[in-house]
Coordinates of C-alpha atoms and ligand atoms in Angstrom, one line a residue:
Chain A
M116 CA -51.4 12.0 -25.0
D117 CA -51.6 8.4 -24.2
I118 CA -47.7 7.5 -23.3
T119 CA -47.6 5.3 -20.4
L120 CA -44.8 5.5 -18.0
Q121 CA -43.6 2.1 -19.5
D122 CA -42.9 3.6 -23.1
T123 CA -40.9 6.5 -21.1
I124 CA -39.1 4.1 -19.2
D125 CA -38.2 1.9 -22.0
R126 CA -37.9 4.8 -24.3
Q127 CA -34.1 5.1 -25.8
Q128 CA -33.0 8.6 -27.5
H129 CA -31.8 6.9 -30.7
G130 CA -32.1 3.9 -32.4
A131 CA -29.6 1.4 -32.5
A132 CA -28.5 2.5 -36.0
G133 CA -28.7 5.8 -34.9
R134 CA -26.0 5.2 -32.2
L135 CA -23.9 2.9 -34.5
M136 CA -23.5 5.7 -36.9
A137 CA -22.8 8.5 -34.2
S138 CA -20.1 6.4 -32.6
Q139 CA -16.1 7.1 -33.7
T140 CA -15.9 3.2 -33.0
F141 CA -18.1 2.5 -35.7
W142 CA -16.2 4.7 -38.3
V143 CA -12.8 3.5 -37.0
F144 CA -13.7 -0.3 -37.5
L145 CA -15.2 0.3 -41.1
A146 CA -11.8 1.6 -41.8
A147 CA -9.8 -1.1 -40.7
I148 CA -11.9 -3.4 -42.6
I149 CA -11.6 -1.0 -45.7
A150 CA -7.8 -0.9 -45.3
F151 CA -8.2 -4.6 -44.8
A152 CA -9.5 -5.0 -48.1
Y153 CA -7.3 -3.1 -50.1
L154 CA -4.2 -4.3 -48.6
S155 CA -5.5 -7.6 -49.6
V156 CA -6.1 -6.4 -53.0
A157 CA -3.1 -4.4 -54.0
T158 CA -0.3 -6.4 -52.4
S159 CA 0.4 -10.4 -52.3
S160 CA 1.7 -10.0 -49.4
F161 CA -0.6 -8.7 -46.8
D162 CA -3.1 -11.6 -46.7
T163 CA -0.9 -14.5 -46.0
S164 CA -1.0 -16.3 -43.0
Q165 CA 2.9 -15.5 -42.0
N166 CA 1.7 -11.6 -42.7
L167 CA -1.7 -11.6 -40.7
F168 CA -0.2 -13.8 -37.6
N169 CA 2.8 -11.0 -37.3
V170 CA 0.0 -7.8 -37.5
A171 CA -2.4 -10.0 -34.9
R172 CA 0.5 -10.9 -32.7
N173 CA 2.3 -7.1 -33.0
C174 CA -1.6 -5.5 -32.6
A175 CA -2.6 -8.0 -29.5
F176 CA 0.6 -6.7 -27.2
V177 CA -0.7 -3.0 -28.3
G178 CA -4.6 -3.9 -27.2
I179 CA -4.1 -5.5 -24.0
I180 CA -2.2 -2.6 -22.6
G181 CA -4.7 -0.6 -24.4
L182 CA -8.0 -2.3 -22.4
G183 CA -5.9 -1.1 -19.6
M184 CA -5.1 2.2 -20.8
T185 CA -8.7 2.6 -21.8
A186 CA -10.1 2.6 -18.0
V187 CA -7.3 5.1 -17.2
I188 CA -8.5 7.4 -19.9
I189 CA -12.1 6.6 -18.8
T190 CA -11.9 7.8 -15.3
G191 CA -9.5 11.0 -16.8
G192 CA -6.4 9.9 -16.5
I193 CA -3.5 8.9 -18.3
D194 CA -0.9 6.5 -17.8
L195 CA 2.7 6.9 -19.5
S196 CA 4.7 4.2 -17.1
V197 CA 3.2 0.9 -19.3
G198 CA 6.2 0.8 -21.9
S199 CA 8.3 0.5 -19.1
V200 CA 6.2 -1.6 -16.8
L201 CA 6.6 -4.0 -19.6
C202 CA 10.0 -4.0 -19.5
L203 CA 10.1 -4.4 -15.8
A204 CA 7.6 -7.2 -15.6
G205 CA 9.5 -8.7 -18.5
M206 CA 12.6 -8.5 -17.1
V207 CA 11.7 -9.7 -13.7
A208 CA 10.1 -12.8 -15.4
G209 CA 13.3 -13.4 -17.3
M210 CA 15.6 -12.2 -14.4
M211 CA 14.2 -15.0 -12.2
M212 CA 14.2 -17.6 -14.8
S213 CA 17.6 -17.1 -16.1
W214 CA 18.4 -18.1 -12.3
D215 CA 16.0 -21.1 -12.6
Y216 CA 13.0 -20.5 -10.7
P217 CA 10.3 -22.5 -11.7
I218 CA 7.8 -20.2 -14.2
W219 CA 5.0 -20.4 -11.6
V220 CA 7.2 -18.7 -9.1
A221 CA 8.5 -15.9 -12.1
I222 CA 5.3 -14.6 -13.7
P223 CA 3.8 -13.8 -10.0
C224 CA 6.5 -12.1 -8.8
A225 CA 6.6 -10.3 -12.5
L226 CA 3.2 -9.3 -11.9
G227 CA 3.5 -8.7 -8.7
A228 CA 6.5 -5.8 -9.6
A229 CA 3.9 -4.6 -12.2
L230 CA 0.7 -4.4 -9.7
A231 CA 3.3 -2.7 -7.1
C232 CA 4.5 0.4 -9.7
G233 CA 0.5 0.5 -10.8
F234 CA -0.1 1.2 -6.6
I235 CA 2.2 3.8 -6.6
N236 CA 1.3 5.5 -9.7
G237 CA -2.4 5.5 -8.4
F238 CA -1.7 6.1 -4.3
L239 CA 0.1 9.3 -5.7
I240 CA -2.6 10.4 -8.1
A241 CA -5.6 9.8 -5.7
Y242 CA -4.2 9.9 -2.4
V243 CA -1.8 12.9 -2.8
H244 CA -3.6 14.5 -5.5
M245 CA -0.5 14.9 -8.1
P246 CA -1.4 15.3 -11.4
P247 CA -1.2 12.1 -13.6
F248 CA 0.7 13.2 -16.2
V249 CA 3.5 13.8 -13.9
V250 CA 3.3 10.7 -11.5
T251 CA 3.1 8.4 -14.5
L252 CA 6.2 10.1 -16.4
A253 CA 7.9 9.9 -13.3
M254 CA 7.3 5.9 -13.4
M255 CA 8.4 5.1 -16.5
S256 CA 11.7 6.8 -16.0
F257 CA 11.7 4.6 -12.3
A258 CA 10.7 1.4 -13.7
R259 CA 13.1 1.2 -16.6
S260 CA 16.0 2.4 -14.7
V261 CA 15.2 -0.4 -12.5
A262 CA 14.7 -2.7 -14.7
M263 CA 17.9 -1.9 -16.2
V264 CA 19.8 -2.0 -12.5
L265 CA 18.3 -5.8 -12.4
S266 CA 19.6 -6.9 -15.8
G267 CA 23.4 -6.3 -14.5
N268 CA 23.4 -4.6 -18.4
Q269 CA 23.6 -8.3 -19.7
M270 CA 21.0 -10.1 -22.5
V271 CA 19.2 -12.9 -21.2
Y272 CA 18.1 -15.5 -23.8
Q273 CA 18.4 -18.7 -21.4
F274 CA 15.3 -19.2 -19.4
G275 CA 16.3 -21.6 -17.2
V276 CA 14.2 -25.3 -16.5
D277 CA 11.0 -23.6 -17.9
H278 CA 12.5 -21.9 -21.0
A279 CA 10.4 -23.5 -23.7
K280 CA 7.5 -23.0 -21.4
M281 CA 8.3 -19.5 -21.5
V282 CA 8.5 -19.4 -24.9
A283 CA 5.5 -21.4 -25.8
I284 CA 3.4 -18.8 -23.6
G285 CA 4.3 -15.8 -25.9
G286 CA 5.6 -17.3 -29.1
G287 CA 3.0 -20.1 -29.3
S288 CA -0.1 -20.0 -31.0
T289 CA -3.2 -21.9 -31.7
R290 CA -1.6 -24.5 -34.5
G291 CA 0.9 -25.8 -31.1
W292 CA -2.4 -26.3 -29.0
F293 CA -3.7 -28.3 -31.5
N294 CA -0.8 -30.0 -32.6
A295 CA -0.1 -31.0 -28.8
L296 CA -4.0 -32.4 -28.6
A297 CA -3.6 -34.6 -31.4
A298 CA -0.4 -35.9 -30.2
S299 CA -2.1 -36.5 -26.8
S300 CA -4.7 -38.2 -28.4
G301 CA -3.0 -41.0 -30.0
P302 CA -1.8 -41.9 -33.2
D303 CA -3.9 -42.8 -36.6
S304 CA -6.6 -41.6 -34.7
T305 CA -9.7 -39.5 -36.3
L306 CA -9.4 -37.4 -33.1
S307 CA -6.0 -37.0 -33.9
A308 CA -6.9 -36.3 -37.7
V309 CA -9.5 -32.8 -36.9
F310 CA -6.9 -32.1 -34.1
T311 CA -4.2 -31.7 -36.9
W312 CA -6.6 -30.4 -39.5
L313 CA -7.3 -27.9 -37.2
G314 CA -3.9 -26.8 -36.3
Q315 CA -3.6 -26.4 -40.0
S316 CA -6.4 -24.1 -41.0
I317 CA -6.6 -22.4 -37.8
F318 CA -3.4 -20.3 -36.9
I319 CA -3.7 -17.3 -34.2
P320 CA -1.0 -16.2 -32.1
N321 CA -1.2 -16.5 -28.1
P322 CA -1.1 -13.4 -27.8
A323 CA -4.1 -11.9 -29.9
I324 CA -6.6 -15.1 -28.6
L325 CA -5.7 -13.1 -25.0
L326 CA -6.5 -10.3 -26.6
V327 CA -9.6 -11.2 -27.2
L328 CA -10.5 -13.1 -24.0
F329 CA -9.5 -10.0 -22.2
A330 CA -11.7 -7.7 -24.5
L331 CA -14.7 -9.5 -23.3
V332 CA -14.0 -9.4 -20.1
F333 CA -13.3 -5.8 -20.0
G334 CA -16.5 -5.0 -22.3
F335 CA -18.5 -6.9 -19.6
V336 CA -16.8 -5.5 -16.5
F337 CA -16.9 -1.6 -18.3
R338 CA -20.8 -2.4 -18.7
W339 CA -22.2 -4.7 -16.5
T340 CA -20.2 -4.0 -12.8
R341 CA -20.2 -0.9 -10.3
W342 CA -16.7 -0.6 -11.1
G343 CA -17.7 0.2 -14.4
R344 CA -20.2 2.8 -13.9
H345 CA -18.0 4.3 -11.3
I346 CA -14.9 4.9 -13.6
F347 CA -17.4 6.5 -16.1
A348 CA -18.8 8.8 -13.5
I349 CA -15.7 9.7 -11.8
G350 CA -14.3 10.6 -15.4
G351 CA -17.7 12.6 -16.3
N352 CA -17.9 14.2 -13.3
E353 CA -15.4 13.6 -10.2
H354 CA -16.8 15.8 -7.8
A355 CA -20.1 14.4 -8.3
A356 CA -19.1 10.8 -7.8
T357 CA -17.2 11.7 -4.7
L358 CA -20.0 13.6 -3.5
T359 CA -22.7 10.5 -4.2
G360 CA -20.4 8.3 -2.1
V361 CA -18.8 6.4 -5.5
P362 CA -15.1 5.8 -3.4
V363 CA -13.5 7.6 -6.0
R364 CA -9.8 7.1 -4.7
R365 CA -10.1 3.5 -4.1
I366 CA -11.4 3.3 -7.7
K367 CA -8.1 5.3 -9.5
V368 CA -6.2 3.1 -7.5
S369 CA -7.2 0.5 -8.9
V370 CA -7.1 1.5 -12.1
Y371 CA -4.0 2.6 -12.7
M372 CA -3.1 -0.9 -11.2
L373 CA -4.6 -2.8 -13.4
S374 CA -3.4 -0.8 -16.6
A375 CA -0.1 -1.9 -14.8
L376 CA -0.6 -5.8 -14.8
M377 CA -1.9 -5.6 -18.4
A378 CA 1.1 -4.1 -18.9
G379 CA 3.1 -6.7 -17.2
I380 CA 1.1 -9.3 -19.2
A381 CA 1.9 -8.2 -22.5
G382 CA 5.7 -7.9 -21.0
I383 CA 5.8 -11.3 -20.1
L384 CA 4.6 -12.2 -23.6
Q385 CA 6.5 -10.2 -25.4
V386 CA 9.8 -12.0 -23.4
G387 CA 8.1 -15.5 -24.5
W388 CA 7.7 -14.6 -28.5
L389 CA 11.0 -13.0 -28.7
G390 CA 12.9 -15.5 -26.3
T391 CA 15.0 -12.5 -25.4
I392 CA 14.7 -9.5 -23.2
T393 CA 16.8 -6.1 -23.7
T394 CA 16.5 -3.0 -21.5
G395 CA 15.0 -1.0 -24.4
M396 CA 11.6 -3.5 -24.7
G397 CA 8.5 -1.3 -24.9
T398 CA 9.9 2.3 -25.3
G399 CA 7.6 4.5 -26.5
M400 CA 4.9 2.1 -26.2
E401 CA 2.9 4.4 -24.2
L402 CA 2.3 6.7 -27.4
V403 CA 1.4 3.8 -29.5
V404 CA -1.1 2.5 -26.8
I405 CA -2.5 6.0 -26.0
A406 CA -2.9 6.3 -29.9
A407 CA -5.0 3.5 -30.7
V408 CA -6.8 4.0 -27.4
V409 CA -7.8 7.6 -29.0
I410 CA -8.4 6.2 -32.3
G411 CA -11.2 3.9 -30.8
G412 CA -13.1 6.6 -29.9
A413 CA -11.7 6.9 -26.2
N414 CA -12.0 10.7 -24.8
L415 CA -8.8 12.2 -23.4
A416 CA -10.9 14.2 -21.2
G417 CA -12.5 11.1 -19.6
G418 CA -16.3 9.9 -19.5
G419 CA -15.9 7.7 -22.3
G420 CA -14.1 4.9 -23.8
T421 CA -15.1 1.1 -24.7
A422 CA -12.8 -2.6 -24.8
F423 CA -14.1 -2.9 -28.3
G424 CA -13.0 0.8 -29.3
A425 CA -9.3 -0.3 -27.6
V426 CA -9.1 -3.6 -29.7
V427 CA -10.3 -1.3 -33.1
G428 CA -7.6 1.4 -32.7
A429 CA -5.0 -1.2 -32.1
V430 CA -5.6 -3.4 -34.9
L431 CA -5.9 -0.3 -36.8
I432 CA -2.2 1.5 -36.0
E433 CA -1.0 -2.1 -36.4
M434 CA -2.1 -2.4 -39.8
I435 CA -0.8 1.1 -40.7
R436 CA 2.4 0.1 -39.6
N437 CA 2.5 -3.2 -41.5
S438 CA 1.3 -1.6 -44.7
L439 CA 3.4 1.1 -44.7
T440 CA 6.0 -1.6 -44.4
L441 CA 4.3 -3.9 -47.6
L442 CA 4.2 -1.0 -49.7
G443 CA 7.2 -0.2 -49.9
I444 CA 6.7 3.0 -48.3
N445 CA 10.3 4.3 -45.5
P446 CA 8.9 3.4 -42.5
F447 CA 10.1 6.9 -40.8
W448 CA 6.6 8.1 -42.8
Q449 CA 4.7 5.5 -39.8
G450 CA 4.7 8.5 -37.1
V451 CA 2.8 11.3 -39.8
F452 CA 0.0 8.7 -40.6
V453 CA -0.2 7.6 -36.6
G454 CA -0.8 11.4 -35.8
S455 CA -2.9 12.1 -38.6
F456 CA -5.1 9.4 -37.4
I457 CA -5.0 10.6 -34.0
I458 CA -5.7 14.2 -35.2
T459 CA -8.3 13.0 -37.5
A460 CA -10.1 11.0 -34.9
V461 CA -10.2 13.7 -32.2
A462 CA -11.7 16.1 -34.9
F463 CA -14.6 13.5 -35.4
D464 CA -14.9 14.2 -31.4
R465 CA -15.1 18.0 -31.4
I466 CA -17.3 17.9 -34.1
R467 CA -19.9 15.3 -32.6
A468 CA -19.2 18.2 -29.5
S469 CA -19.9 21.7 -31.6
R470 CA -23.4 19.9 -32.6
N471 CA -24.1 19.7 -29.3
P472 CA -22.7 22.7 -27.3
E473 CA -24.2 21.2 -23.6
S474 CA -21.5 18.8 -23.5
Chain B
M175 CA -37.8 15.2 19.2
T176 CA -35.7 16.9 16.9
A177 CA -35.0 15.8 13.4
L178 CA -31.7 18.0 13.2
K179 CA -30.0 20.1 16.3
L180 CA -27.0 22.4 15.3
T181 CA -25.5 23.6 18.5
N182 CA -22.4 26.7 17.8
I183 CA -21.4 25.5 14.3
S184 CA -18.5 27.5 13.1
K185 CA -16.7 27.3 9.9
H186 CA -13.6 28.9 8.6
F187 CA -11.6 28.3 5.5
G188 CA -7.9 29.7 6.4
A189 CA -9.1 33.7 6.8
I190 CA -12.4 33.7 5.9
H191 CA -15.2 33.0 8.8
A192 CA -17.9 31.5 6.5
L193 CA -19.5 30.5 9.4
S194 CA -19.8 31.7 13.3
G195 CA -21.9 30.4 15.7
V196 CA -25.0 29.1 14.0
S197 CA -27.5 27.2 16.4
L198 CA -30.8 25.7 14.5
S199 CA -33.1 23.3 15.2
L200 CA -35.7 21.1 13.0
E201 CA -38.5 19.5 13.9
P202 CA -40.0 16.5 11.8
A203 CA -42.3 17.7 8.9
Q204 CA -41.2 20.8 9.0
V205 CA -39.9 23.2 5.9
L206 CA -37.6 25.6 6.8
G207 CA -36.6 28.4 4.1
L208 CA -32.9 29.3 4.5
M209 CA -32.0 32.7 3.2
G210 CA -29.0 35.7 2.8
D211 CA -27.2 37.0 0.6
N212 CA -24.3 35.4 -1.7
G213 CA -21.4 34.6 0.4
A214 CA -23.8 34.6 3.9
G215 CA -22.6 30.8 4.1
K216 CA -26.0 28.9 3.1
S217 CA -23.9 26.1 1.3
T218 CA -21.5 25.6 3.6
L219 CA -23.8 25.2 6.2
V220 CA -25.9 22.6 4.5
K221 CA -22.4 21.3 3.5
I222 CA -21.3 20.6 7.0
I223 CA -24.7 19.0 7.5
A224 CA -24.5 17.0 4.6
G225 CA -20.8 15.7 5.6
N226 CA -19.1 17.1 3.0
F227 CA -16.5 18.7 5.2
P228 CA -16.4 18.7 9.1
P229 CA -17.5 22.1 10.9
T230 CA -14.5 24.2 12.5
G231 CA -16.3 24.2 15.6
G232 CA -20.1 23.4 17.1
A233 CA -21.7 19.8 17.0
I234 CA -24.6 18.5 15.4
Q235 CA -27.1 16.4 16.3
I236 CA -29.5 13.8 14.3
D237 CA -32.7 12.5 16.6
D238 CA -31.3 13.8 19.2
R239 CA -27.8 11.7 18.6
E240 CA -24.5 13.6 18.2
V241 CA -23.3 12.6 14.9
H242 CA -20.0 13.0 13.0
F243 CA -19.3 13.0 9.4
A244 CA -16.0 12.2 7.7
Q245 CA -17.7 11.7 4.3
P246 CA -21.0 12.3 2.3
I247 CA -21.7 8.7 2.7
D248 CA -21.8 8.5 6.3
A249 CA -24.6 11.6 6.6
R250 CA -26.7 9.4 3.8
R251 CA -26.7 6.7 6.2
N252 CA -28.2 9.0 9.3
G253 CA -30.9 9.9 6.9
V254 CA -29.5 12.9 5.7
E255 CA -30.4 13.6 1.7
I256 CA -29.1 16.9 -0.3
V257 CA -29.4 18.1 -3.6
Y258 CA -26.4 20.2 -4.6
Q259 CA -26.3 23.7 -5.9
D260 CA -24.2 22.5 -9.1
L261 CA -26.7 19.2 -8.8
A262 CA -23.8 17.0 -8.9
L263 CA -24.1 14.7 -12.1
C264 CA -22.6 13.3 -14.3
N265 CA -23.2 14.6 -18.0
N266 CA -22.2 11.2 -19.4
L267 CA -24.4 8.8 -17.9
T268 CA -28.2 8.4 -18.3
A269 CA -30.6 10.2 -15.8
G270 CA -31.3 6.5 -14.4
A271 CA -27.7 6.4 -13.8
N272 CA -27.4 9.5 -12.0
V273 CA -30.4 8.9 -10.1
F274 CA -28.5 5.6 -8.8
L275 CA -25.0 6.6 -8.9
G276 CA -23.3 5.4 -5.6
R277 CA -26.2 2.9 -5.1
E278 CA -26.2 1.2 -8.0
L279 CA -28.9 -1.9 -8.1
Q280 CA -27.4 -5.1 -8.3
K281 CA -28.4 -8.6 -9.3
G282 CA -26.3 -11.9 -9.0
W283 CA -24.8 -14.8 -6.8
G284 CA -22.5 -13.9 -4.2
P285 CA -19.7 -12.4 -5.3
F286 CA -20.5 -12.3 -9.3
R287 CA -23.1 -9.5 -9.3
I288 CA -24.0 -7.4 -12.3
L289 CA -26.0 -4.1 -12.6
D290 CA -29.8 -4.4 -12.8
Y291 CA -30.4 -2.3 -15.2
K292 CA -34.0 -2.6 -15.4
K293 CA -34.9 -2.1 -12.2
M294 CA -32.7 0.7 -11.8
Y295 CA -34.6 2.6 -15.0
Q296 CA -37.9 1.1 -14.2
R297 CA -37.5 2.8 -10.8
A298 CA -35.8 6.3 -11.8
G299 CA -39.5 6.2 -14.2
E300 CA -41.4 5.8 -11.5
L301 CA -39.7 8.4 -9.6
F302 CA -39.6 11.0 -12.1
A303 CA -43.4 10.3 -13.0
E304 CA -44.0 10.8 -9.1
L305 CA -42.2 14.1 -9.5
K306 CA -44.5 14.9 -12.5
S307 CA -40.9 15.0 -14.7
E308 CA -40.9 14.2 -18.1
T309 CA -37.6 13.1 -17.8
R310 CA -37.0 9.9 -19.4
P311 CA -34.4 7.6 -17.6
R312 CA -32.6 6.4 -20.5
D313 CA -31.6 9.7 -21.6
L314 CA -28.1 11.3 -21.4
V315 CA -28.2 14.1 -18.9
R316 CA -26.0 16.1 -21.5
Q317 CA -28.9 16.5 -23.4
M318 CA -31.2 17.4 -20.3
S319 CA -33.0 21.1 -19.8
G320 CA -32.0 22.6 -16.5
G321 CA -35.6 21.7 -14.9
Q322 CA -35.2 17.9 -15.8
R323 CA -31.4 18.4 -14.4
Q324 CA -33.2 19.3 -11.3
A325 CA -35.3 16.5 -11.5
V326 CA -33.0 13.7 -11.8
A327 CA -30.8 15.6 -8.6
I328 CA -34.3 15.7 -7.1
A329 CA -35.3 12.0 -7.5
R330 CA -31.9 10.8 -5.8
T331 CA -33.2 12.1 -2.6
R332 CA -36.1 9.5 -3.0
L333 CA -34.3 6.3 -3.1
S334 CA -33.9 5.9 0.6
E335 CA -36.2 7.2 3.2
P336 CA -34.6 10.3 4.0
R337 CA -34.7 12.1 7.9
I338 CA -33.7 15.3 6.3
V339 CA -33.2 16.3 3.2
L340 CA -31.5 19.5 2.3
M341 CA -32.1 21.5 -0.6
D342 CA -29.7 24.1 -2.3
E343 CA -31.3 26.7 -4.6
P344 CA -33.7 24.1 -6.2
T345 CA -35.8 26.5 -8.2
A346 CA -33.2 28.7 -9.4
A347 CA -32.3 27.9 -13.0
I348 CA -35.6 26.2 -14.2
S349 CA -39.1 27.4 -15.4
V350 CA -42.0 28.9 -13.4
R351 CA -44.2 25.4 -13.9
Q352 CA -41.4 23.3 -12.5
V353 CA -41.1 25.7 -9.8
A354 CA -44.6 24.6 -8.7
E355 CA -43.6 21.2 -9.1
V356 CA -40.3 21.4 -6.9
L357 CA -42.6 23.1 -4.1
N358 CA -45.5 20.5 -4.2
L359 CA -42.7 18.0 -4.1
I360 CA -41.4 19.4 -1.1
R361 CA -44.8 19.8 0.7
R362 CA -45.3 16.1 -0.3
L363 CA -41.4 15.4 1.4
R364 CA -43.5 17.6 4.7
D365 CA -46.3 14.9 4.7
H366 CA -43.9 11.9 5.1
G367 CA -42.4 13.2 7.8
I368 CA -39.2 14.7 6.6
A369 CA -37.5 17.6 7.7
V370 CA -36.2 20.1 4.6
I371 CA -34.2 22.9 4.4
L372 CA -34.4 25.1 1.5
I373 CA -32.1 27.7 0.4
S374 CA -33.7 29.9 -1.9
H375 CA -33.4 33.5 -3.4
R376 CA -36.9 33.5 -4.5
M377 CA -39.0 35.0 -1.2
P378 CA -42.2 34.0 -3.1
D379 CA -41.1 30.2 -2.7
V380 CA -40.1 30.6 0.8
F381 CA -43.4 31.9 2.0
A382 CA -45.2 29.6 -0.5
V383 CA -44.2 26.5 1.3
A384 CA -42.1 27.2 4.1
D385 CA -43.1 27.5 8.0
R386 CA -40.0 28.9 9.1
V387 CA -37.7 31.3 7.9
A388 CA -33.6 31.9 9.2
V389 CA -31.6 34.1 7.9
L390 CA -27.7 34.5 7.6
R391 CA -25.6 37.2 7.1
R392 CA -22.0 37.1 7.0
G393 CA -22.2 33.8 8.6
R394 CA -24.2 34.7 11.6
K395 CA -28.0 33.9 12.1
V396 CA -29.9 36.9 12.5
A397 CA -32.8 35.8 12.5
D398 CA -35.6 32.5 12.8
K399 CA -38.7 33.1 13.0
L400 CA -42.6 31.4 11.8
I401 CA -43.6 32.2 8.2
S402 CA -46.7 33.4 10.1
T403 CA -45.2 36.2 12.3
T404 CA -42.8 37.9 9.4
S405 CA -43.3 39.0 6.2
P406 CA -41.2 39.4 2.8
E407 CA -40.4 43.2 3.6
E408 CA -38.8 42.1 7.4
V409 CA -36.8 39.0 5.7
T410 CA -35.7 41.2 3.1
G411 CA -34.3 44.1 5.5
L412 CA -32.7 41.2 7.5
I413 CA -30.8 40.0 4.2
T414 CA -29.6 43.1 3.4
G415 CA -28.8 44.5 6.9
A416 CA -31.3 47.3 6.3
I417 CA -32.5 45.3 9.9
E418 CA -30.0 44.2 12.2
N419 CA -31.7 41.7 13.9
A420 CA -35.3 39.9 14.8
Ligands
ADP296 N1 -14.2 26.0 -0.2 C1 -14.2 27.2 0.1 N2 -13.2 27.1 0.3 C2 -12.8 28.6 1.0 N3 -13.8 29.2 0.6 C3 -14.6 29.1 0.7 C4 -15.3 27.4 0.3 N4 -16.9 27.4 0.3 C5 -17.3 28.8 0.9 N5 -16.3 29.4 0.8 C6 -16.7 30.9 1.4 O1 -17.3 30.9 2.4 C7 -18.5 32.1 2.3 C8 -19.7 31.3 2.2 O2 -19.7 30.9 0.8 P1 -21.4 30.1 0.7 O3 -21.6 28.8 1.6 O4 -21.3 29.2 -0.8 O5 -22.6 31.2 0.6 P2 -23.7 31.1 -0.4 O6 -24.6 29.7 -0.6 O7 -25.0 31.7 1.2 O8 -24.0 32.4 -1.1 C9 -18.3 32.9 0.7 O9 -17.0 33.7 1.5 C10 -17.3 31.6 -0.1 O10 -16.0 32.7 -0.7
MG297 MG1 -24.4 28.9 -2.3

């Protein structure tokens, strides 16, 4: 035997291809691509830029919250309060702006409200040892109720002095940014023509751009930071993490605060896009988000999940929803499709686990 | 100088008196075999030394200084390392990640610090080689044999320069060849001046490496003898209660 120490150190269990094939996220990604190809061919309305724009925007909301949810699920927890926190943050931002506070005051307050919800969740779970399911279920009820009280039961569709900014953030797209650049680079200049052309050809909603940026950040943090390593450790064996000196309780609090923060960001974007707020905003969102994250390969038992998976899961779910409408299928069937995908995804996981009995 | 001195340690879990009035001292470079029947309180005793929970009563001194541990990390900072009976491993992480769990190496500038995978895998690989274990640092712990898992847990204690290493049943779930390796490792720790407490059910292991043997029975220390002054028969009698005291 002439295996050197360096060989042993560098030795990977499986090759890159093997790891890819074993990853649920890869198969879901493939499914999304096939669905995309099929819908482009089978319908005339799917691959229009307006429809793709809508799909991208819708899956951005799910995906942004899904990134935070992925962190929670990796630690072995769950956050049922995201739909309500989304509504609360949107309501705080919208109400404050309707009272003529500037946007740079309203947004931090809205995110602060979301973070407070996340802190309460995390504190009760990590320090009082209450089950995440129960705590976040209570917060789901609590946050929406506060949002309702705050709204004074009125519809808000006028966001005061910064109305235009709010609408531009949530409802805008690359086209708006490029057109603004074109306008500011002087009439008739080459630069202006280039920006105008870019604005015509690239048409991506702001929330989708944010989703991509957030996904890159989350993907990096999950893999390259101690915090990322520790959330996986907590999900894999919380007791072992505690014994080895991982600050388990602080990390759990941070994870629920992060999840709430992402819901808050999605809430603000959604208010800008809709141009109005209702107390029903984000109802049922938690289930769609959890479904997306699980379909994307996160393990509800804890210890597994990726940022890319959350995005892919969100894309697949939104494509299913969109295609049912386009194919003229009664939208009431949506739940059946999403439910079947969840079961298929978890079945995948079970099959892999049974091939590998020690897990 | 004594590496570790316990005075009148007791621990109650509600009505259960897991430990009552246990006193014990240990010199540097000494290996103590800690024996006793199931439920005698062995794990509880080492967990107290490792800072898992505070004793109900009694005092702990390390290097002649009294210490109070609120959590395992405090014990670690005072040079106490432990290999837990259940090994405390995360199945979803690699062997290397488990070795460095809670003390990951980082690189970077100021607040922007990222994990130094290369260095951690390098060091973990060296530690496994030192233990003569075939464990590969990049393999997931999930897929490992009992002996490999043991090696991961033991490799952890070598990250720092510990004064005291506690081992709870390190040879319970591994093959004969690996037992010999673990015993060699214990000798190597001792040669480095480290005090070792070895909990084991296996009489031959204790008699092979330990300098002293202490026996717990129902939470009380009933014997504490040099290996050269006792025999496996006497220790067995002490464990079962056939011999009351020694
Ligand atoms: N966390 C705990 N809570 C309650 N009782 C415990 C706990 N840990 C240990 N015990 C009890 O303390 C006694 C000693 O246990 P332990 O130290 O694990 O024994 P040993 O390791 O010698 O087999 C047993 O009766 C056990 O049931
Ligand atoms: Mg025990």
